[in-house]
C-alpha positions as semicolon CSV with decimal commas, in nm:
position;residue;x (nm);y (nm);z (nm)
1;X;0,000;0,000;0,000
2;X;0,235;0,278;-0,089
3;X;0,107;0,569;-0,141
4;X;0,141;0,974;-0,252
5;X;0,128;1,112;0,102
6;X;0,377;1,039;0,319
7;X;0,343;0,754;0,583
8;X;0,564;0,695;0,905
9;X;0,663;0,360;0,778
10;X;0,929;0,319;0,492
11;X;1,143;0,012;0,371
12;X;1,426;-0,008;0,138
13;X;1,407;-0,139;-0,201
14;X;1,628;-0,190;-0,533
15;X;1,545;0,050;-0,793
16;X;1,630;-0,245;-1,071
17;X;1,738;-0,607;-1,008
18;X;1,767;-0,841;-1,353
19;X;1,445;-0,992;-1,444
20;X;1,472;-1,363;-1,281
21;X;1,481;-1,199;-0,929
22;X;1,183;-0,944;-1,007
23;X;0,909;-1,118;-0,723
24;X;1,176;-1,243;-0,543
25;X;1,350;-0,961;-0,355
26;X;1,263;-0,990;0,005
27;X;1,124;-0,637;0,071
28;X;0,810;-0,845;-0,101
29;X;0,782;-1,010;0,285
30;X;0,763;-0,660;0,420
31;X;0,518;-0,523;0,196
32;X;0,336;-0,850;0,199
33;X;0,331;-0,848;0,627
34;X;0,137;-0,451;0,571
35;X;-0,010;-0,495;0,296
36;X;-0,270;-0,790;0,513
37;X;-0,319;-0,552;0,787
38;X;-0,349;-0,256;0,542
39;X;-0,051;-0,021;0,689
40;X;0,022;0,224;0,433
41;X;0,417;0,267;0,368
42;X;0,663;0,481;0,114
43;X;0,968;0,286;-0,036
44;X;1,314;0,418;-0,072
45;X;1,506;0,309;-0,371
46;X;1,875;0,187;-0,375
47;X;2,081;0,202;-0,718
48;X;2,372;-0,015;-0,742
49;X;2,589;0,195;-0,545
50;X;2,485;0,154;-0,190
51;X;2,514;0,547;0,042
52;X;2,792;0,470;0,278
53;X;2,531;0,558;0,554
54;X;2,317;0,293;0,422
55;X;2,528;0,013;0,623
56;X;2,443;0,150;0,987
57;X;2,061;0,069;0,836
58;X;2,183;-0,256;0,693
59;X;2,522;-0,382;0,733
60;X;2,533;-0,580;0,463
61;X;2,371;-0,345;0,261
62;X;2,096;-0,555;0,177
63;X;1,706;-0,500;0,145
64;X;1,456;-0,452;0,301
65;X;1,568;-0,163;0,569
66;X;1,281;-0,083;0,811
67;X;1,180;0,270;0,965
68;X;0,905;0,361;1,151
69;X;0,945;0,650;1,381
70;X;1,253;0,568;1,579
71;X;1,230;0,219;1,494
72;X;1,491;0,127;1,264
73;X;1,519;-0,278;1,173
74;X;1,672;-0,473;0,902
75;X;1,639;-0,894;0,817
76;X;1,303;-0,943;0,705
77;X;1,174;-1,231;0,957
78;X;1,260;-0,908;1,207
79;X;1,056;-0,686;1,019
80;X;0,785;-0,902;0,943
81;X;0,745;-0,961;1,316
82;X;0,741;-0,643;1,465
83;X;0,468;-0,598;1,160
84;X;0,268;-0,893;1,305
85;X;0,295;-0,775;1,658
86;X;0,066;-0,484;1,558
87;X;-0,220;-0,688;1,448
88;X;-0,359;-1,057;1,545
89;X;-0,438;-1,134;1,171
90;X;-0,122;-1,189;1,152
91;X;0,008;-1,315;1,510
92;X;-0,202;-1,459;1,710
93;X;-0,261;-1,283;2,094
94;X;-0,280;-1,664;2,266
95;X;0,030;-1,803;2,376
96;X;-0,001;-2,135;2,225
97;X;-0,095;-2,041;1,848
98;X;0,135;-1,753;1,893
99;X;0,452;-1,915;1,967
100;X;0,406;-2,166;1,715
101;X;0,331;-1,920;1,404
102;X;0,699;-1,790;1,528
103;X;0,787;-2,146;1,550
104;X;0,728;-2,161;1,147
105;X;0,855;-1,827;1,070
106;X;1,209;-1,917;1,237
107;X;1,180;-2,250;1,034
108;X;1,087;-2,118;0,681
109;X;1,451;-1,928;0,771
110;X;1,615;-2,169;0,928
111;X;1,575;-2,494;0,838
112;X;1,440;-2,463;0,487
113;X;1,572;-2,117;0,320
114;X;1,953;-2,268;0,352
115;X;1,887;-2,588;0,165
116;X;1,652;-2,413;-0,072
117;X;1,894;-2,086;-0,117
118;X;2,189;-2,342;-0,190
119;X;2,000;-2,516;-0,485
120;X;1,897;-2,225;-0,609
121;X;2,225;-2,030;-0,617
122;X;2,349;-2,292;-0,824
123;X;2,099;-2,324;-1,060
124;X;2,100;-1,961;-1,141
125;X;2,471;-1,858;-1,097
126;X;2,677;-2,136;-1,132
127;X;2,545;-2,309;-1,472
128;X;2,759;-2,552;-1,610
129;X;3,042;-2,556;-1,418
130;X;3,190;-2,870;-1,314
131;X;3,188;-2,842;-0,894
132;X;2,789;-2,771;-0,949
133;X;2,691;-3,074;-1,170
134;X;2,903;-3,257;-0,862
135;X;2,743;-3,083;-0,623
136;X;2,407;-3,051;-0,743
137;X;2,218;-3,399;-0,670
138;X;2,339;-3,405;-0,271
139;X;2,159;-3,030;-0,266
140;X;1,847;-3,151;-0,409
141;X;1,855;-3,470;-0,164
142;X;1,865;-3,277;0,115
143;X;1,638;-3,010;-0,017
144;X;1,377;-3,289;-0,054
145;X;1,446;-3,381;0,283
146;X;1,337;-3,059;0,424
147;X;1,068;-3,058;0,210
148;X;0,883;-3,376;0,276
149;X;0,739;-3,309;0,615
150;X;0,597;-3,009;0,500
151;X;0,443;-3,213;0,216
152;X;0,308;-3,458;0,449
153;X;0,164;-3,168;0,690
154;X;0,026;-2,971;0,412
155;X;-0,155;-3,283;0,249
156;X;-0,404;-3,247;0,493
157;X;-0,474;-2,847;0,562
158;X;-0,458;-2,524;0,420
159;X;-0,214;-2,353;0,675
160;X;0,024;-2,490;0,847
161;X;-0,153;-2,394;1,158
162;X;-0,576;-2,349;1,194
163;X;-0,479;-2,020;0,987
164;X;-0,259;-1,780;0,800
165;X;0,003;-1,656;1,067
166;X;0,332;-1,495;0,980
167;X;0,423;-1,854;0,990
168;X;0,279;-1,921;0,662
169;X;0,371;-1,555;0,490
170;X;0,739;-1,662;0,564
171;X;0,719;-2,017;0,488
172;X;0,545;-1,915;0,117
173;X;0,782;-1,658;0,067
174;X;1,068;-1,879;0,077
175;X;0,895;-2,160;-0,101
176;X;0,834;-1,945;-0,408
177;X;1,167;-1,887;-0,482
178;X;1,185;-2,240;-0,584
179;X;1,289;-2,327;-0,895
180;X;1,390;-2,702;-1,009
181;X;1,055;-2,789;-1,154
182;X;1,054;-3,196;-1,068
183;X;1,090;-3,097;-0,694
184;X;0,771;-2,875;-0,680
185;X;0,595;-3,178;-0,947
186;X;0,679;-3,399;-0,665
187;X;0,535;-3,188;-0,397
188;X;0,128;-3,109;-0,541
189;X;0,033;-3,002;-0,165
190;X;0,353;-2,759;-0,132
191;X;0,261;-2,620;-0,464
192;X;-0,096;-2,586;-0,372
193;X;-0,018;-2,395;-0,076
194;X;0,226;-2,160;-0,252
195;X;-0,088;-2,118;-0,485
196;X;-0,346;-2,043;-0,224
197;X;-0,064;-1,811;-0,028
198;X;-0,027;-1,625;-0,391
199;X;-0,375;-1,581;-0,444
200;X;-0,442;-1,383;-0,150
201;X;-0,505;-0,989;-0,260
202;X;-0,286;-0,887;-0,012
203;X;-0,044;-1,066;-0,159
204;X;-0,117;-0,957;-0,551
205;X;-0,064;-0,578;-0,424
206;X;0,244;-0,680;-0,294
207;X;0,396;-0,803;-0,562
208;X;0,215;-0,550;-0,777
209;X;0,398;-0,224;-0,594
210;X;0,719;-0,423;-0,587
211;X;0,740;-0,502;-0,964
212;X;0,592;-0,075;-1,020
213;X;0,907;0,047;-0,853
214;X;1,137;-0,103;-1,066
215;X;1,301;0,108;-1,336
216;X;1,381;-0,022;-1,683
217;X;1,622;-0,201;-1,769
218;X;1,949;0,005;-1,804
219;X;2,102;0,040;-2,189
């Protein structure tokens, strides 16, 4: 929900990232997290060259960056808590269903981002090169290892909980990002629920204002 006037939130996002990452870059969580509890925010764009100031925001110089008055946050599964703790829609107020939609936010980062991030960096950076074909089938065994109790869970409900938590924004936001096709064939109730998380309108205005603020492609 950005927006012409200007709102006390704000989050950092590229100004242009090549095409296969458009969708993908994780200021999407952010803007995701408000966009279900309808908090209005204003992006700030980062070219290639980060502002040296940028890395006391960020130190990495990554996105997203978080304001909101004197708040200042960075690492999305940060952000998108502190956006949950405003509103129960998206974290539950009782202790039990609380703790466990953080339980599946820390795991969608923890225990299923690393093997998924690994497969992925090498099937879109490292093409042919001789160390990934070797390395390649041992990252997609244990990808499929983290994958298959999900599968099994998500056989038999729509959220990984009674309902959508922050749990299941996080968990869908890391899912999407991947890409051998054979592993998501052999997982129909993992795809279904990336369908059903991507289908949500909250979601669909997310993506929308993400993929507006990018700039064409540079000559």
């Amino acid at each position: 929900m950005p927006t012409e006037f200007s709102p006390e939130i704000e989050i950092t996002a590229f100004a242009w990232v090549p095409p296969f990452a458009r969708g993908q870059v994780r200021d999407l969580r952010v803007r995701w997290a408000l966009e279900e509890i309808g908090l209005p925010y204003r992006t700030r764009l980062l070219g290639g060259e980060r502002p040296a100031d940028y890395f006391e925001e960020q130190p990495w110089g990554q996105v997203p960056a978080f304001r909101e008055g004197e708040v200042r946050l960075f690492e999305s599964g940060a952000i998108v808590l502190h956006i949950g703790e405003k509103d129960e829609r998206l974290l539950p107020r009782e202790a039990p269903a609380r703790g466990r939609a953080i339980c599946w936010l820390i795991a969608a980062l923890n225990s299923v981002e690393p093997s998924l991030g690994a497969l992925v960096e090498i099937d879109l950076f490292a093409g042919d090169a001789a160390w990934a074909k070797l390395a390649r089938p041992g990252k997609v065994t244990q990808l499929a290892g983290r994958l298959a109790p999900l599968e099994t869970r998500m056989a038999q409900r729509d959220w990984l909980e009674d309902r959508f938590t922050v749990g299941d924004l996080m968990m869908i936001a890391v899912l999407r990002s991947l890409t051998d096709q054979r592993l998501r064939e052999a997982h129909p109730a993992l795809a279904a629920y990336i369908a059903r998380g991507e289908a949500r309108p909250a979601f669909q205005r997310a993506l929308a204002a993400q993929l507006a603020d990018f700039i064409p492609d540079p000559l």
